[in-house]
PDB file of C-alpha atoms in Angstrom:
ATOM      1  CA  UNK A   5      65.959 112.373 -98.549  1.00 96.00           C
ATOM      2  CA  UNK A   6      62.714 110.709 -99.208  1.00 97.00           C
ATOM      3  CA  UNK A   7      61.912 113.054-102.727  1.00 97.00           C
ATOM      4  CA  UNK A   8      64.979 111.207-103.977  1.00 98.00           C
ATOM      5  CA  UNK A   9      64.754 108.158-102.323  1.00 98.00           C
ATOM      6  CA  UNK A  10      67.422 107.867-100.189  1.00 98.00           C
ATOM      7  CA  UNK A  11      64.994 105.893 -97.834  1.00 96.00           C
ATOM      8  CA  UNK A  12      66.999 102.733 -96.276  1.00 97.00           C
ATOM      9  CA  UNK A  13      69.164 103.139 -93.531  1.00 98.00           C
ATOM     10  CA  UNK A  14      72.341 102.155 -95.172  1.00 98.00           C
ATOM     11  CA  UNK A  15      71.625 104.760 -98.352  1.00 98.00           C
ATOM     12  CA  UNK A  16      71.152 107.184 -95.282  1.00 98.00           C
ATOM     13  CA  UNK A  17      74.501 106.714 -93.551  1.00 98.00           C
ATOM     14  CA  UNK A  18      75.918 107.086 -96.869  1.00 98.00           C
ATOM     15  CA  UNK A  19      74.257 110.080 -97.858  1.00 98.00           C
ATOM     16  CA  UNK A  20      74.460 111.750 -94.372  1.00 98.00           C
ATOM     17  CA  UNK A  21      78.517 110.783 -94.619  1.00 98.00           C
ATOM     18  CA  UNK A  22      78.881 112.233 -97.746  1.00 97.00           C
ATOM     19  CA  UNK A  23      77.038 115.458 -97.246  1.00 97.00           C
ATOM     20  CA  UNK A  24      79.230 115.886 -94.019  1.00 97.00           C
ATOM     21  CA  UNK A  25      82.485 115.516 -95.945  1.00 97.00           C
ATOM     22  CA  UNK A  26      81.892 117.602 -98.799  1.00 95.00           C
ATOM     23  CA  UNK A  27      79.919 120.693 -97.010  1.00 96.00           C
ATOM     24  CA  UNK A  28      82.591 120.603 -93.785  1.00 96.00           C
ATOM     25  CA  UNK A  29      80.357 119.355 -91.474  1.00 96.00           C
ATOM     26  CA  UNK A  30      77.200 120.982 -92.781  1.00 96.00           C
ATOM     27  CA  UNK A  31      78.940 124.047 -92.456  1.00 96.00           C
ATOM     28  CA  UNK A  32      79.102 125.231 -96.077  1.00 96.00           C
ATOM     29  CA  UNK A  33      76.912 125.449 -98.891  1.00 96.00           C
ATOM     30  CA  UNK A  34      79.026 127.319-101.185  1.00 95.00           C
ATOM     31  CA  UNK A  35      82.609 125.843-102.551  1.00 92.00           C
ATOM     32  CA  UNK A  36      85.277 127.774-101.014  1.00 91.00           C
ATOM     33  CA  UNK A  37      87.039 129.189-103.466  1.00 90.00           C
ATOM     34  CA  UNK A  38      91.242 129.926-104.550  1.00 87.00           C
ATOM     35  CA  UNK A  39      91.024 129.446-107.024  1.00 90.00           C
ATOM     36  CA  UNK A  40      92.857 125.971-106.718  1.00 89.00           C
ATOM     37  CA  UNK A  41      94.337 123.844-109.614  1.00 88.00           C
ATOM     38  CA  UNK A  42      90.901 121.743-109.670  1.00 83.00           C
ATOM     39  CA  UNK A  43      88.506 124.323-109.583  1.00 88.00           C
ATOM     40  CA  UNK A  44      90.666 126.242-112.830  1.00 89.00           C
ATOM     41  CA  UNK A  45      89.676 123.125-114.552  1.00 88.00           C
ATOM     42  CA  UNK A  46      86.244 123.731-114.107  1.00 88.00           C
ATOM     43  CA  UNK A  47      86.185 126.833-116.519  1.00 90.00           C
ATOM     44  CA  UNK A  48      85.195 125.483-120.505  1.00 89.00           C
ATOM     45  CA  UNK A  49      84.655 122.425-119.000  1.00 88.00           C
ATOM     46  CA  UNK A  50      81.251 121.601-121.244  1.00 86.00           C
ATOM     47  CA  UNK A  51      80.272 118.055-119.002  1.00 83.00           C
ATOM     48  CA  UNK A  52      79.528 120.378-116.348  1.00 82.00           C
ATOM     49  CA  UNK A  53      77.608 122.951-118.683  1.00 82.00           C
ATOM     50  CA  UNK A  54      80.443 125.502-118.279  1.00 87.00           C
ATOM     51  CA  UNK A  55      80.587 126.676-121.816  1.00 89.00           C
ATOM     52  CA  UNK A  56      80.939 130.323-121.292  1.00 90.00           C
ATOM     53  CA  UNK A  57      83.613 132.332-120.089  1.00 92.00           C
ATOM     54  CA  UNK A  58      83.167 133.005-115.958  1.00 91.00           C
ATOM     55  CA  UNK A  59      81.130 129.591-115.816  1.00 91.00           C
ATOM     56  CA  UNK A  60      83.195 128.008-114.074  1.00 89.00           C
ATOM     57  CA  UNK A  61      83.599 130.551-111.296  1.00 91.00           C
ATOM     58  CA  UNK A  62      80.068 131.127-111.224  1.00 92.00           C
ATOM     59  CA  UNK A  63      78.515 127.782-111.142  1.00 89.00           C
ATOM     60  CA  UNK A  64      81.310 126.820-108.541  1.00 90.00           C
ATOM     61  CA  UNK A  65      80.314 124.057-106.171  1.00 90.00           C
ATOM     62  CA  UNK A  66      77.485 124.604-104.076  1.00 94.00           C
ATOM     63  CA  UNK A  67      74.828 122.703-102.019  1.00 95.00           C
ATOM     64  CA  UNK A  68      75.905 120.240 -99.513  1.00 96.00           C
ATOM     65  CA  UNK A  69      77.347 117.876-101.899  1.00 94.00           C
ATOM     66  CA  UNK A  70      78.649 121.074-104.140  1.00 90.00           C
ATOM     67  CA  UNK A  71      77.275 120.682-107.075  1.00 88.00           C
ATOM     68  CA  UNK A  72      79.098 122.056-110.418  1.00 81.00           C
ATOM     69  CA  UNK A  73      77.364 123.484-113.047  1.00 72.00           C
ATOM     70  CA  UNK A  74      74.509 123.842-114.581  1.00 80.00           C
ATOM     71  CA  UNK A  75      72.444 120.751-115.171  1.00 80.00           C
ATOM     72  CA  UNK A  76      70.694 120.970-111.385  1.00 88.00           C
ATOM     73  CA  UNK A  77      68.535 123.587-112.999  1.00 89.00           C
ATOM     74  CA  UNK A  78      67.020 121.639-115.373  1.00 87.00           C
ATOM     75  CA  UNK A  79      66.665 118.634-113.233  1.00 90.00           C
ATOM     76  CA  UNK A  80      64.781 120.946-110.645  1.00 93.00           C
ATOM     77  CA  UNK A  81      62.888 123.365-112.627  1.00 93.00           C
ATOM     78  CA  UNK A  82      64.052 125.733-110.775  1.00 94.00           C
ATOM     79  CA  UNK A  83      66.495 129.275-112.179  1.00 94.00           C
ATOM     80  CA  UNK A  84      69.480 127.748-110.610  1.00 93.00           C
ATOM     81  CA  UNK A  85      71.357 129.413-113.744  1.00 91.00           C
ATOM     82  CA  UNK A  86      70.653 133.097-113.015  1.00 93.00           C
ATOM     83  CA  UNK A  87      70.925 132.658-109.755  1.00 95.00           C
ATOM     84  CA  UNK A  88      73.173 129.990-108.659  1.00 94.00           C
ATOM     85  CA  UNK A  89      73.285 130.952-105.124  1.00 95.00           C
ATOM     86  CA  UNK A  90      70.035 129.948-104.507  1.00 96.00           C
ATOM     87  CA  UNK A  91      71.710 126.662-104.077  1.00 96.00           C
ATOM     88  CA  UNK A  92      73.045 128.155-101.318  1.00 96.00           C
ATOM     89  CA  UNK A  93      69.691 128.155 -99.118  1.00 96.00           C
ATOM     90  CA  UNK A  94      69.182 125.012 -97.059  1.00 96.00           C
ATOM     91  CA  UNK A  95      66.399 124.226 -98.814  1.00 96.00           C
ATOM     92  CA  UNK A  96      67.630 124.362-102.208  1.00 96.00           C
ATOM     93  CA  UNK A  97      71.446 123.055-100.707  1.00 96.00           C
ATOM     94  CA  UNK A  98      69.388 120.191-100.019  1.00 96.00           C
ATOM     95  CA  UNK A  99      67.094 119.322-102.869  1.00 96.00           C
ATOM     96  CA  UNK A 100      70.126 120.027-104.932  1.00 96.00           C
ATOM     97  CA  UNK A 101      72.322 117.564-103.190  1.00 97.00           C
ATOM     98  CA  UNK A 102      69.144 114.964-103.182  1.00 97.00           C
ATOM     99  CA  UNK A 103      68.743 115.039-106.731  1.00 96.00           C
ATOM    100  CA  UNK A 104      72.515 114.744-107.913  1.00 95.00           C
ATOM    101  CA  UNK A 105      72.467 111.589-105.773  1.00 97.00           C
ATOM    102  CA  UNK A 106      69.749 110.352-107.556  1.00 97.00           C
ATOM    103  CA  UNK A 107      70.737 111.237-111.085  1.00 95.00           C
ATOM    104  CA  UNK A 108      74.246 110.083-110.641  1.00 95.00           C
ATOM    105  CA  UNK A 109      72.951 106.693-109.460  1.00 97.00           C
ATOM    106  CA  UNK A 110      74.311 106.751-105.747  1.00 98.00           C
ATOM    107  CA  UNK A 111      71.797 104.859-104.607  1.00 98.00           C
ATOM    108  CA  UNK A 112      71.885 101.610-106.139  1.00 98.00           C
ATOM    109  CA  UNK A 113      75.901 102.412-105.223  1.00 98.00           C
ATOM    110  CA  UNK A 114      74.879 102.686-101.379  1.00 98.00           C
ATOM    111  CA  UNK A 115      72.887  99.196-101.679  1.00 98.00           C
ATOM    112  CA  UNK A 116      75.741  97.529-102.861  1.00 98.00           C
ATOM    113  CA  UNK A 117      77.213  98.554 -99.361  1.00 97.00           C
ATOM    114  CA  UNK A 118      80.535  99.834-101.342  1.00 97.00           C
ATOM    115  CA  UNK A 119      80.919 103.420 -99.974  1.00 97.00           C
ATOM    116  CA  UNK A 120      84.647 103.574-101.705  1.00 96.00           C
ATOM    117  CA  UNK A 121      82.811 103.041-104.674  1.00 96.00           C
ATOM    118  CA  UNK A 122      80.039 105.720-104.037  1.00 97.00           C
ATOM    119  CA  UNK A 123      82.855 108.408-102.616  1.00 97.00           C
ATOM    120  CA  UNK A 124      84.529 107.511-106.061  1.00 95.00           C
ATOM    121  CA  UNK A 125      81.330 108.321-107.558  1.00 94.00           C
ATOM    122  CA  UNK A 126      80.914 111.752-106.248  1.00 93.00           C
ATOM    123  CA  UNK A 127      84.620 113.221-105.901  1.00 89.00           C
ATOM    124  CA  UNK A 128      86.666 111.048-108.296  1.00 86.00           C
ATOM    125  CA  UNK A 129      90.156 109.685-107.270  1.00 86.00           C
ATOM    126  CA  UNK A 130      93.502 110.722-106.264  1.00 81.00           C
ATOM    127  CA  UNK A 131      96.806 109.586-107.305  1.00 78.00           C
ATOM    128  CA  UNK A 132      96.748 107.185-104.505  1.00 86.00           C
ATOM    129  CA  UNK A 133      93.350 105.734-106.107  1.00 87.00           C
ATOM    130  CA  UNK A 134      91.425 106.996-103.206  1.00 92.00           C
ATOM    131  CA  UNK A 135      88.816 109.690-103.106  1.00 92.00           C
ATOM    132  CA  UNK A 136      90.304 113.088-101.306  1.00 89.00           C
ATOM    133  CA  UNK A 137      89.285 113.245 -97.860  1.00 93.00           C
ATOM    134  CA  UNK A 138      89.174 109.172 -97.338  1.00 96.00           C
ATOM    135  CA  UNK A 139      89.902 109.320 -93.810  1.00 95.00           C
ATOM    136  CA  UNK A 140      87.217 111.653 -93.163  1.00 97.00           C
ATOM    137  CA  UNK A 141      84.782 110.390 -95.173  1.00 97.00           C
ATOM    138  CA  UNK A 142      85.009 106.963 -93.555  1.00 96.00           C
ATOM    139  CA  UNK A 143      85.083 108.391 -90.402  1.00 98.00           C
ATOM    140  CA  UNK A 144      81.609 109.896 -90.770  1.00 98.00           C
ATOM    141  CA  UNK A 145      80.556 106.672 -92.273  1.00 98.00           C
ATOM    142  CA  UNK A 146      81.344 104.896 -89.363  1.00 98.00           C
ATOM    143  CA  UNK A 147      79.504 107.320 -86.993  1.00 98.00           C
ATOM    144  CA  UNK A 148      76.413 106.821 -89.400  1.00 98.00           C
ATOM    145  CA  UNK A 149      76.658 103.703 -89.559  1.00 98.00           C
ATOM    146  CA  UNK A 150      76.517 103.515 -85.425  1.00 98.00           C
ATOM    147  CA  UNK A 151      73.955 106.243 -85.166  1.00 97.00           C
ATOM    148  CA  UNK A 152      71.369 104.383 -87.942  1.00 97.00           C
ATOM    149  CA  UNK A 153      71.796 100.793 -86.626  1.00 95.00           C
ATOM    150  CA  UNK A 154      73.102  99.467 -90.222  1.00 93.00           C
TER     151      UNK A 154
END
């Protein structure tokens, strides 16, 4: 958290909330896959670096905040491209996650204080205008909030 400075306690309880929702309670570091409707849609999909056939399968989510595709890499210097489950170690699961936070500009998000904003940010939004797994998500907020004091 502090390579990507997610430093304050209120960027922590958001961070530490997120992570939580989208790895299952820092259960999984790879994107458990259907394939579902969503993660079809990740195949050709060239904003994600998916631009050849299998891509989208292969650079499935993974890390704690499942990242897609291939721009973590780069960002990292690191061969996340041949081998994409190295994102998959806890290390990597979590530099991964650290830097996507950072590039995607979650942090100034987090000290605005508007977590529906920043769980916008990182899983887009339903029908309902609500990012999947609301409940949850402010659930663990909550509990971060109350374990970091914010």
């Amino acid at each position: 958290m502090m390579e990507f400075g997610i430093i304050s306690p209120l960027r922590a309880a958001m961070y530490i909330a997120t992570l939580g929702h989208e790895s299952c309670g820092f259960t999984y570091t790879r994107e458990i896959w259907g394939p579902t409707v969503a993660q079809r849609r990740y195949e050709g999909r060239t904003s994600l670096g998916n631009t050849h056939p299998g891509d989208g399968f292969r650079y499935r989510g993974r890390g704690l905040i499942q990242i897609t595709g291939r721009a973590v890499s780069n960002g990292l210097d690191v061969d996340y491209i041949t081998h994409p489950e190295w994102l998959e170690r806890p290390t990597d699961a979590a530099r991964g996650s650290g830097w996507w936070w950072l590039n995607k500009g979650c942090n100034e998000i987090a000290d605005s204080g508007d977590f529906l904003r920043l769980s916008i940010r990182v899983n887009g939004r339903t029908a309902r205008g609500l990012p999947n797994g609301w409940n949850d998500r402010n659930r663990r907020y909550a509990a971060a909030c109350m374990a970091l004091g914010v």
